Amino acid sequence: MVASFSTIALASRSSAAFSMSWITFAIGSPFLHATKRRIAIVTARRMERSYLDRVYNFPVRKWWVWWFCNLGAAAVFAAPLAQSPIAPAIAIAQVSSEVRAALTREYEIEVTVRPHSGDAWTRLAKRITGDASNWEDLASFNQADDKLDSEHTVRVPFVMLRANLQRDLIRILFPLDKATPDGWQHVVVGSRGIEGESLWKLAEWFTGDGANYSLIRKANPNQGLSTHKGDVILIPQRLLTAAFGGSSEGENAPKTAADVRKAQDDSAQRATADEDVPEAAASVVPLASPALTYERSAAEPYAVYRLQRGEALYSSVAIRFTGRVYSKDVGDVLDRIVKFNEIEDVAKLPVSFAVKIPMDLLLPEYLPQDDPERVARETTRRESALAARRARATGLAGVHVILDAGHGGRDVGTEHEDVWESTYVYDVACRLKRILENKSGARVSMTTKSKGNGYTILDKNVLPGANDHFVRTTPEYLLDDAIVGVNLRWYLANSMFRRAMKSGVPKEKVIFLSIHADSLHPSLRGAMAYIPGAGFTTGTFQKKGEIYLAREEVREQPTVTHSRDEALAAEGLSRDLAESVIASFEDKGLRVHPFEPVRDNVVRRGHEWVPAVIKYNEVPTRLLLEICNLGNPKDRDLVTTKKYRQQVADAIYRGIADFYSAHDDARRTVVASGSK
């Protein structure tokens, strides 16, 4: 019996190889017209599915099935299969006998090039990318030496292709796409379950940088964070690369935030915490990835960025590219860059000055595309997006919101000009609690409480300092030690989460939100959200000591374990919620951090980490929200007004509601029916 089933399975796999080889032959033939080639692909796939159905579903096959499929197919098609294995694909495009691309089921555009006989890396790079100097990057990407083997196909990153090749491949892979006066209109093909190609992927393909997904979403206000087959998405003209009708200006095209900023940086390059300095960026995030070039062969490898008009070294380089936001960190990085470039006067740097940035300072997203750290981070981000499965809840019905006001008690958090972080974020949390309870079907739990005022909202602008907050554990803990207080919060949140699930609440309908106010470089303003990056949260964690074990919530489950899969799902869900909240701030005209307002870790004093209150938390959808920068005088003045605090609470509520909104499904139905 085992032998019979093995023979059938082997014959089936061999049949698949035969059928897939037929596809390779059909689409690779230079004699087929492009349209006929696409028809051949579809026909071949249908033949393949039909043949496999017959093999798998028929109980017994004669011996000649095995012999023909394995011996015959191997003899005829072994060479092309060995050279160019075909991964499962949604669509395949071949613009010439040399260049071929496949849209994989993971929504990657995989491009392969068949070299000419006697080809060289420089000639291939010039022909395919338009620049012979790209040959080293191509060789590295293919893990090859400096001699091109013309007998094997070459993989080429889509973003490196000449503009005309990018455009031709996209038109074949996405035949419903088209250029419009407002930009590029993309129709989602989405055949992987219910999810389509992500906004991040669209930003990579059409703008050159996945980080522009937030701007694409902003240009499509009815588009959810997830895409589905039939969705019509506009990529604005100003974001597009030259391949899709965008313009390239200057040495650092595509454009950066400097081109659209309203308030420009001045010559001030370093400031004390409360010094009045210009704001670091425009009212919007950068339109596209600022161009960097790399010198890897130097004794200390570095990237090069050319300053644009109106840009300053501390904000446009030190803050943007390194992720540093705290005053001392920004100053330290600035000192190193000044020394590395032998700059005598930072106030006299000309436009287009080539700033060399040591590569060990760069955020992963600004490293070369093939850098292992960048590849790993982007892989994690894609995996987390696929792992996230959001629930829908009209009016937040059935949703359980756990609110955590940062610090409290003797731990006032950051303090500037007698403005205590703990006092004002507690007020925002109380306002948000009231909105959720009055306007939605959500259940709200708070991790802390004021002994004197409870959750009463004071009708005042400037609030009196309060130090009577306690963590609502059993028994309660009067906030005395900041570290103990933080750890008891996540233990309490985990207990609340378990109780919610026992009562029938799906885990996707529980969210945890910790509200804080930051103390950053004074040039920075606005809200910023931290989420639990999967690379920082996997493992097993436990706090020991009588002060913890005295609490019922700790004894319930002293140890917390996050698997890789759980960490990925948490990062994806938390990012979706954070982006929804940040988008709500922007929609209401509230300031957000100019560079990467959603971050999966904190960078401080040369270390990367995730705050404990979300690192050890078991609620899958969780974030720490910094509502403003108390280190900036304007933000500090705003938070001392009840109007602003109410606006912040309203924006957070709208962000949560949008995260659970079901309007995407209704809109999607209309789009799909209208596209037939």
XYZ file of C-alpha atoms in Angstrom:
676
model
C 0.000 0.000 0.000
C 2.791 2.428 0.860
C 4.575 1.699 -2.407
C 1.432 2.289 -4.449
C 0.712 5.651 -2.881
C 4.355 6.691 -3.207
C 4.319 5.848 -6.894
C 1.162 7.872 -7.462
C 2.572 10.860 -5.556
C 5.840 10.687 -7.471
C 4.040 10.514 -10.775
C 1.945 13.517 -9.763
C 4.961 15.630 -8.904
C 6.673 14.639 -12.134
C 3.565 15.568 -14.087
C 3.660 18.967 -12.464
C 7.278 19.369 -13.547
C 6.327 18.451 -17.131
C 3.472 20.948 -17.164
C 5.542 23.743 -15.643
C 8.284 23.063 -18.198
C 5.705 23.564 -20.928
C 4.960 26.980 -19.447
C 8.655 27.832 -19.421
C 8.919 26.919 -23.101
C 5.758 28.805 -24.042
C 6.515 32.111 -22.369
C 10.223 31.990 -23.101
C 9.845 31.655 -26.832
C 10.957 34.832 -28.632
C 8.596 34.016 -31.500
C 5.420 34.575 -29.516
C 3.699 37.952 -29.694
C 3.253 39.469 -26.204
C -0.526 39.049 -26.239
C -0.291 35.472 -27.480
C 2.331 34.800 -24.854
C -0.010 35.877 -22.083
C -2.723 33.639 -23.557
C -0.233 30.774 -23.620
C 0.470 31.280 -19.933
C -3.205 31.085 -19.000
C -3.761 28.066 -21.245
C -0.752 26.264 -19.815
C -1.907 26.831 -16.260
C -5.347 25.480 -17.063
C -3.773 22.411 -18.668
C -1.572 21.975 -15.619
C -4.460 22.151 -13.160
C -6.579 19.791 -15.270
C -3.772 17.261 -15.607
C -2.895 17.335 -11.908
C -6.542 16.921 -10.962
C -6.723 13.768 -13.042
C -3.494 12.367 -11.587
C -4.282 13.111 -7.960
C -7.929 12.106 -8.049
C -7.630 8.874 -10.041
C -6.971 5.991 -7.615
C -4.395 4.022 -9.701
C -2.057 4.960 -12.525
C -0.195 2.556 -14.765
C 3.563 2.183 -14.593
C 4.076 4.180 -17.761
C 2.818 7.358 -16.058
C 5.767 7.272 -13.706
C 8.223 6.300 -16.476
C 7.118 8.955 -18.949
C 6.804 11.804 -16.471
C 10.115 11.197 -14.737
C 12.305 9.962 -17.574
C 10.782 11.759 -20.545
C 10.138 15.092 -18.876
C 13.520 15.075 -17.186
C 15.339 14.402 -20.451
C 13.526 17.077 -22.439
C 13.171 19.850 -19.881
C 15.860 19.343 -17.246
C 18.112 22.137 -18.521
C 15.568 24.959 -18.601
C 14.121 23.923 -15.251
C 17.525 23.791 -13.616
C 18.387 27.242 -14.882
C 15.123 29.014 -14.213
C 12.930 27.314 -11.604
C 9.417 28.670 -11.602
C 7.966 29.607 -8.245
C 4.186 29.684 -7.853
C 3.113 32.926 -9.476
C 0.005 35.043 -9.881
C 1.192 36.463 -13.197
C 4.205 36.226 -15.470
C 5.566 38.860 -17.843
C 8.202 38.548 -20.542
C 9.039 41.761 -22.366
C 11.778 40.155 -24.455
C 13.655 36.897 -24.811
C 16.061 38.316 -22.235
C 13.899 39.822 -19.464
C 11.236 37.929 -17.549
C 9.331 38.698 -14.344
C 6.884 36.897 -12.087
C 4.457 38.287 -9.530
C 4.733 35.695 -6.758
C 2.016 34.720 -4.324
C 3.921 36.664 -1.690
C 3.498 39.759 -3.903
C 7.142 40.049 -4.852
C 8.128 40.990 -8.405
C 10.964 38.605 -9.208
C 12.928 39.664 -12.284
C 15.354 37.374 -14.095
C 17.585 38.210 -17.045
C 19.183 35.745 -19.465
C 22.667 37.100 -20.302
C 23.938 37.279 -23.861
C 26.607 34.851 -24.942
C 29.967 36.130 -23.707
C 28.245 38.871 -21.671
C 29.998 40.835 -18.920
C 28.545 42.281 -15.709
C 29.163 45.853 -16.845
C 27.429 45.343 -20.199
C 24.446 43.617 -18.600
C 24.184 46.318 -15.928
C 24.289 49.062 -18.566
C 21.679 47.321 -20.708
C 19.253 46.434 -17.922
C 19.716 49.156 -15.292
C 21.044 51.968 -17.476
C 24.251 52.332 -15.445
C 27.288 50.078 -15.886
C 28.516 50.974 -12.397
C 25.630 48.955 -10.942
C 27.403 45.735 -11.873
C 28.898 45.243 -8.401
C 25.485 45.527 -6.761
C 24.056 43.023 -9.251
C 26.892 40.580 -8.677
C 26.499 40.901 -4.917
C 22.729 40.432 -5.168
C 23.345 37.180 -7.052
C 26.149 36.111 -4.688
C 28.481 35.887 -7.667
C 32.062 36.908 -8.355
C 33.204 39.521 -10.878
C 32.988 37.131 -13.829
C 29.494 36.741 -15.265
C 28.433 33.185 -16.093
C 26.288 33.656 -19.197
C 24.905 30.123 -18.826
C 22.841 31.098 -15.786
C 20.062 33.624 -15.383
C 20.656 36.751 -13.312
C 18.247 38.071 -10.690
C 17.702 41.833 -10.771
C 15.865 43.897 -8.108
C 12.835 45.562 -9.682
C 13.894 48.992 -8.406
C 17.192 48.758 -10.310
C 15.584 48.232 -13.724
C 15.591 50.954 -16.370
C 12.422 53.018 -16.247
C 11.033 51.619 -19.496
C 11.509 48.027 -18.301
C 9.760 48.767 -15.006
C 6.841 50.289 -16.863
C 6.577 47.464 -19.417
C 6.634 44.757 -16.753
C 4.007 46.500 -14.628
C 1.683 46.920 -17.617
C 1.827 43.174 -18.321
C 1.597 42.011 -14.695
C -1.248 44.452 -13.954
C -3.120 44.909 -17.264
C -5.843 47.079 -15.682
C -3.357 49.665 -14.416
C -3.142 52.996 -16.208
C -1.731 56.495 -15.993
C -4.190 59.272 -15.121
C -3.821 63.065 -14.863
C -3.606 62.677 -11.070
C -1.062 59.863 -10.993
C -1.022 56.118 -11.528
C -4.189 54.066 -11.031
C -3.534 50.554 -9.755
C -6.133 47.780 -9.618
C -5.348 45.164 -6.977
C -5.079 41.610 -8.306
C -4.987 39.977 -4.856
C -5.238 36.235 -5.133
C -3.637 35.201 -1.843
C -6.636 34.520 0.355
C -8.454 37.775 1.054
C -5.339 39.945 1.147
C -4.010 41.726 -1.920
C -0.694 43.375 -2.639
C 0.044 45.691 0.273
C 0.281 49.479 0.209
C 3.912 49.020 1.218
C 4.546 46.966 -1.926
C 2.778 49.508 -4.126
C 4.936 52.246 -2.613
C 8.079 50.211 -3.330
C 7.139 49.559 -6.962
C 5.735 52.933 -7.961
C 7.590 55.413 -5.716
C 10.833 53.607 -4.992
C 10.308 53.479 -1.220
C 7.880 51.375 0.805
C 7.764 54.034 3.527
C 5.576 56.146 1.222
C 2.658 53.786 1.836
C 1.262 56.220 4.420
C 1.083 58.978 1.798
C -0.640 56.624 -0.636
C -3.169 55.758 2.035
C -3.711 59.439 2.750
C -4.398 60.026 -0.953
C -7.006 57.230 -0.845
C -9.028 58.077 2.284
C -11.519 55.247 1.780
C -8.793 52.626 1.440
C -8.166 50.375 4.397
C -4.755 49.263 5.562
C -5.347 45.920 3.845
C -6.075 45.655 0.123
C -8.359 43.222 -1.649
C -8.924 42.093 -5.196
C -10.610 44.812 -7.242
C -9.562 47.742 -5.033
C -8.628 50.775 -7.123
C -5.740 52.747 -5.631
C -4.284 56.024 -6.875
C -0.571 56.659 -6.445
C -0.312 60.486 -6.553
C 1.712 62.036 -9.358
C 4.111 63.752 -6.972
C 5.193 60.397 -5.495
C 5.792 58.497 -8.731
C 9.215 57.597 -10.025
C 10.137 58.598 -13.562
C 9.064 55.165 -14.842
C 5.432 55.977 -14.119
C 5.288 59.617 -15.061
C 6.958 61.213 -12.049
C 9.664 63.841 -12.356
C 13.286 63.590 -11.264
C 14.896 66.788 -10.083
C 18.336 67.417 -8.648
C 20.928 64.985 -7.456
C 18.685 63.495 -4.798
C 15.538 62.862 -6.825
C 12.906 61.822 -5.996
C 11.859 64.784 -3.904
C 12.310 65.062 -0.162
C 10.459 66.934 2.528
C 12.619 69.996 1.931
C 10.845 70.642 -1.354
C 7.520 71.160 0.351
C 8.462 72.431 3.791
C 6.802 75.599 5.016
C 9.232 76.436 7.802
C 12.869 75.876 6.885
C 15.707 74.835 9.141
C 18.188 77.550 9.956
C 21.870 77.271 10.741
C 21.321 76.163 14.335
C 22.797 72.692 14.478
C 22.677 71.834 18.151
C 20.472 73.046 20.940
C 19.889 72.582 24.612
C 16.675 70.968 25.702
C 14.688 74.183 25.994
C 16.397 76.395 23.424
C 14.088 77.941 20.823
C 15.065 76.180 17.593
C 13.298 75.821 14.262
C 11.137 72.791 13.673
C 12.875 69.833 12.116
C 10.574 69.157 9.210
C 7.629 70.101 7.089
C 3.989 69.559 7.909
C 4.127 66.284 6.005
C 6.508 63.351 6.039
C 9.030 62.979 3.217
C 7.414 62.376 -0.140
C 9.852 59.676 -1.123
C 13.043 58.022 -0.035
C 15.957 60.477 -0.008
C 18.681 59.156 -2.308
C 21.806 57.771 -0.715
C 24.909 56.417 -2.362
C 27.280 54.062 -0.595
C 31.025 53.611 -0.274
C 31.489 50.124 1.132
C 35.185 49.699 0.377
C 36.297 52.544 2.662
C 38.077 51.751 5.924
C 34.865 52.884 7.625
C 31.969 52.298 5.173
C 29.657 55.258 4.745
C 26.627 56.588 2.890
C 26.526 59.931 1.084
C 23.605 62.353 1.178
C 23.596 65.701 -0.611
C 21.975 68.487 1.369
C 18.977 70.144 -0.253
C 18.120 73.819 -0.041
C 16.865 74.769 3.414
C 18.050 71.582 5.105
C 20.113 71.495 8.270
C 22.592 68.865 9.333
C 20.974 68.095 12.696
C 17.462 67.445 11.392
C 17.809 66.405 7.769
C 20.704 64.043 8.460
C 21.272 63.279 12.149
C 17.605 62.827 13.059
C 16.222 61.495 9.784
C 18.789 58.855 8.845
C 19.887 57.612 12.267
C 16.575 57.591 14.135
C 18.000 59.559 17.043
C 15.434 61.832 18.648
C 16.726 62.560 22.146
C 18.746 65.766 22.504
C 21.968 64.178 23.750
C 21.804 61.413 21.136
C 21.237 63.905 18.314
C 24.145 66.004 19.553
C 26.471 63.008 19.827
C 25.633 61.802 16.316
C 26.022 65.319 14.949
C 29.465 65.603 16.542
C 30.540 62.343 14.948
C 29.260 63.352 11.490
C 30.972 66.747 11.729
C 34.255 65.083 12.678
C 33.884 62.376 10.025
C 33.373 65.020 7.309
C 35.985 67.437 8.730
C 33.386 70.226 8.729
C 34.664 73.472 10.213
C 31.439 75.488 10.241
C 28.097 73.669 10.051
C 26.336 76.974 9.405
C 28.114 77.449 6.081
C 27.420 74.186 4.302
C 26.438 74.836 0.670
C 23.477 73.290 -1.127
C 24.413 69.844 -2.512
C 27.173 69.417 0.063
C 27.965 65.684 0.138
C 27.519 64.568 3.742
C 29.208 61.271 4.564
C 27.291 59.255 7.163
C 29.017 56.262 8.802
C 26.919 53.242 7.866
C 26.826 51.890 11.414
C 24.687 54.938 12.317
C 22.007 54.342 9.679
C 18.551 53.005 10.386
C 17.997 49.627 8.662
C 15.698 51.152 6.040
C 18.524 53.422 4.837
C 21.132 50.686 4.482
C 21.901 49.238 1.025
C 19.116 47.042 -0.294
C 21.141 43.861 0.044
C 22.451 44.606 3.530
C 21.555 41.646 5.804
C 20.147 43.900 8.530
C 17.862 45.700 6.084
C 16.800 42.449 4.425
C 16.000 40.912 7.818
C 14.000 43.945 8.962
C 12.007 44.132 5.720
C 11.358 40.389 5.815
C 10.021 40.686 9.357
C 7.822 43.587 8.351
C 6.333 41.658 5.430
C 5.780 38.579 7.589
C 4.115 40.632 10.316
C 1.777 42.254 7.797
C 0.729 38.823 6.519
C 0.290 37.478 10.066
C -2.024 40.307 11.149
C -5.707 39.436 10.889
C -7.922 42.266 12.060
C -11.423 41.861 13.394
C -14.283 44.177 12.464
C -16.506 45.833 15.039
C -19.122 48.383 14.024
C -19.300 51.068 16.681
C -16.605 49.155 18.587
C -19.228 46.649 19.710
C -17.591 43.868 21.689
C -14.211 45.613 21.839
C -12.314 45.791 25.144
C -9.952 48.776 25.455
C -7.295 48.752 28.186
C -6.020 52.286 28.813
C -2.776 53.023 30.610
C -1.840 56.592 31.571
C 1.947 56.710 31.732
C 3.818 57.248 35.008
C 1.839 58.684 37.958
C 2.278 58.913 41.718
C 5.814 59.906 42.653
C 6.897 59.086 39.089
C 5.932 62.258 37.218
C 7.639 61.202 33.981
C 9.291 63.974 32.011
C 8.974 67.530 33.345
C 9.545 70.863 31.617
C 8.620 74.265 33.065
C 6.517 72.598 35.814
C 4.516 70.656 33.219
C 4.325 67.071 34.474
C 3.868 64.342 31.906
C 1.911 62.147 34.338
C -0.677 64.832 35.097
C -1.573 65.683 31.517
C -1.550 62.201 29.997
C -3.837 61.026 32.809
C -6.265 63.783 31.829
C -6.156 62.644 28.177
C -6.763 59.032 29.241
C -9.791 60.071 31.301
C -11.178 62.074 28.377
C -10.683 59.109 26.040
C -12.394 56.816 28.551
C -15.411 59.129 28.618
C -15.626 59.296 24.813
C -15.399 55.524 24.414
C -18.070 54.900 27.039
C -20.439 57.564 25.678
C -19.994 57.100 21.927
C -19.212 53.430 21.400
C -20.015 49.908 22.473
C -16.514 49.342 23.815
C -15.750 48.277 27.347
C -12.963 50.326 28.963
C -10.530 49.329 31.713
C -7.876 51.578 33.248
C -4.632 50.328 34.750
C -4.242 53.264 37.165
C -6.481 55.585 39.157
C -6.205 58.801 41.181
C -7.207 58.335 44.829
C -8.431 61.900 45.128
C -10.127 62.630 41.789
C -10.830 59.179 40.396
C -11.547 59.612 36.690
C -13.079 63.075 37.048
C -12.058 65.477 34.277
C -11.064 68.897 35.579
C -12.407 71.801 33.515
C -9.080 73.630 33.547
C -6.284 74.411 31.148
C -3.325 74.218 33.518
C -3.730 71.264 35.850
C -2.436 70.927 39.410
C 0.231 68.289 39.867
C -1.059 65.041 41.344
C 0.939 62.224 42.917
C -1.786 59.968 44.310
C -2.107 57.492 41.429
C -2.030 53.758 42.056
C -1.918 50.633 39.893
C -5.200 48.743 40.160
C -3.706 45.375 41.047
C -4.928 43.197 43.918
C -3.784 44.535 46.309
C -3.301 47.921 44.671
C 0.138 49.484 44.343
C 0.628 53.166 45.164
C 3.027 54.370 42.480
C 6.280 54.831 44.323
C 8.916 52.980 42.282
C 8.778 53.663 38.525
C 10.172 50.262 37.482
C 7.867 48.273 39.731
C 4.953 50.381 38.548
C 5.670 49.647 34.877
C 5.992 45.903 35.460
C 2.785 45.708 37.477
C 0.940 47.486 34.658
C 1.723 44.788 32.101
C 0.981 42.032 34.599
C -2.380 43.709 35.249
C -3.045 44.176 31.522
C -2.287 40.494 30.906
C -4.749 39.516 33.627
C -7.415 41.784 32.121
C -6.713 40.222 28.715
C -7.151 36.672 30.024
C -10.413 37.592 31.744
C -11.713 39.215 28.568
C -10.995 36.085 26.531
C -12.629 33.863 29.162
C -15.755 36.001 28.830
C -15.835 35.354 25.081
C -14.056 38.421 23.690
C -11.871 37.452 20.691
C -8.220 38.302 21.278
C -8.252 40.566 18.198
C -10.926 42.696 19.879
C -8.757 43.609 22.853
C -6.357 46.538 22.561
C -3.864 48.045 24.981
C -2.926 51.718 24.735
C -0.330 53.387 26.948
C -0.439 57.200 26.718
C 2.703 59.281 27.266
C 4.331 62.623 26.381
C 7.903 62.616 25.114
C 11.013 64.642 25.927
C 12.936 64.868 22.651
C 15.199 67.238 20.762
C 13.435 70.638 20.869
C 13.180 70.871 17.072
C 10.747 67.941 16.994
C 7.009 68.181 17.471
C 3.966 65.962 17.417
C 2.736 62.482 18.175
C 4.712 59.290 17.739
C 3.709 55.667 18.343
C 5.887 52.785 19.477
C 4.845 49.221 18.699
C 6.353 45.862 19.748
C 8.843 44.954 17.008
C 8.911 41.182 16.612
C 12.691 41.102 16.740
C 12.647 42.584 20.240
C 9.808 40.696 21.934
C 10.281 36.959 21.388
C 11.244 34.870 24.404
C 10.179 34.144 27.980
C 10.027 36.813 30.678
C 9.363 36.922 34.416
C 9.803 39.355 37.291
C 10.704 37.969 40.708
C 10.449 39.375 44.187
C 7.919 39.648 46.983
C 6.582 42.982 45.737
C 5.406 41.210 42.571
C 4.298 37.863 44.024
C 2.159 39.709 46.567
C -0.159 40.644 43.672
C -2.877 38.261 42.536
C -2.379 39.189 38.873
C 1.279 38.137 39.012
C 0.570 34.839 40.773
C -2.031 33.998 38.101
C 0.721 33.712 35.490
C 4.208 34.811 36.589
C 5.846 33.908 33.264
C 5.163 35.417 29.853
C 6.245 33.760 26.602
C 6.028 35.239 23.110
C 6.603 32.840 20.218
C 7.912 34.061 16.877
C 4.466 33.709 15.284
C 2.799 35.587 18.153
C 5.388 38.350 17.961
C 4.880 38.726 14.205
C 1.095 38.910 14.536
C 1.431 41.440 17.365
C 3.740 43.666 15.328
C 1.380 43.581 12.351
C -1.789 44.304 14.337
C -0.114 46.964 16.464
C 1.316 48.699 13.409
C -2.128 48.793 11.808
C -3.638 50.372 14.935
C -0.760 52.835 15.320
C -1.025 53.932 11.698
C -4.764 54.396 12.087
C -4.289 56.586 15.176
C -1.503 58.633 13.555
C -3.641 59.081 10.420
C -6.459 60.354 12.632
C -4.110 62.928 14.201
C -3.176 64.139 10.726
C -6.798 64.253 9.584
C -7.652 66.481 12.554
C -4.721 68.798 11.899
C -2.719 67.651 14.925
C 1.049 67.442 14.698
C 2.811 64.115 14.213
C 6.513 63.305 14.278
C 8.019 64.310 10.893
C 10.202 61.218 10.396
C 8.710 57.741 10.900
C 5.900 58.510 13.376
C 5.325 54.759 13.868
C 8.381 52.912 15.180
C 8.947 49.328 16.271
C 11.653 50.194 18.796
C 13.245 53.032 20.731
C 16.762 54.182 19.776
C 18.560 55.756 22.720
C 22.178 55.931 23.879
C 23.231 53.597 21.107
C 20.754 50.876 22.061
C 17.496 49.669 20.535
C 14.714 48.371 22.743
C 10.951 48.154 23.225
C 9.297 49.710 26.316
C 8.502 47.065 28.937
C 4.818 47.946 29.139
C 4.338 46.704 25.564
C 7.263 44.256 25.356
C 5.944 41.875 28.024
C 2.291 42.556 27.285
C 0.174 39.645 25.986
C -2.479 41.766 24.279
C -1.726 41.255 20.560
C -2.799 44.769 19.537
C -0.848 47.178 21.707
C 1.042 50.433 21.438
C 2.653 53.211 23.409
C 1.530 56.612 22.125
C 3.560 59.768 22.738
C 0.991 62.534 22.227
C 3.523 65.395 21.955
C 7.080 66.483 22.747
C 7.279 68.351 26.043
C 10.820 69.325 25.066
C 9.331 71.629 22.417
C 7.856 74.887 23.815
C 4.942 74.937 21.342
C 3.904 71.373 22.122
C 4.287 72.108 25.819
C 2.008 75.138 25.574
C -0.583 73.132 23.655
C -0.836 70.293 26.154
C -1.620 72.792 28.917
C -4.903 73.662 27.154
C -8.011 71.557 27.702
C -8.987 72.134 24.058
C -5.876 70.369 22.781
C -6.201 67.498 25.246
C -9.784 66.964 24.120
C -8.688 67.055 20.463
C -6.063 64.408 21.204
C -8.609 62.183 22.932
C -11.015 62.624 19.996
C -8.267 61.739 17.511
C -7.295 58.583 19.403
C -10.933 57.513 19.577
C -11.394 58.053 15.841
C -8.203 56.107 15.126
C -9.428 53.138 17.178
C -12.858 53.279 15.537
C -11.310 53.394 12.060
C -9.088 50.437 12.921
C -12.171 48.315 13.607
C -14.362 49.941 10.977
C -16.230 47.677 8.553
C -16.612 50.413 5.904
C -13.779 48.856 3.895
C -15.917 45.832 3.078
C -18.833 47.898 1.800
C -16.575 50.077 -0.301
C -14.785 47.037 -1.689
C -18.033 45.507 -2.900
C -18.874 48.650 -4.857
C -15.429 48.811 -6.445
C -15.441 45.157 -7.409
C -18.898 45.274 -8.958
C -18.040 48.413 -10.862
C -14.923 46.910 -12.362
C -16.560 44.017 -14.150
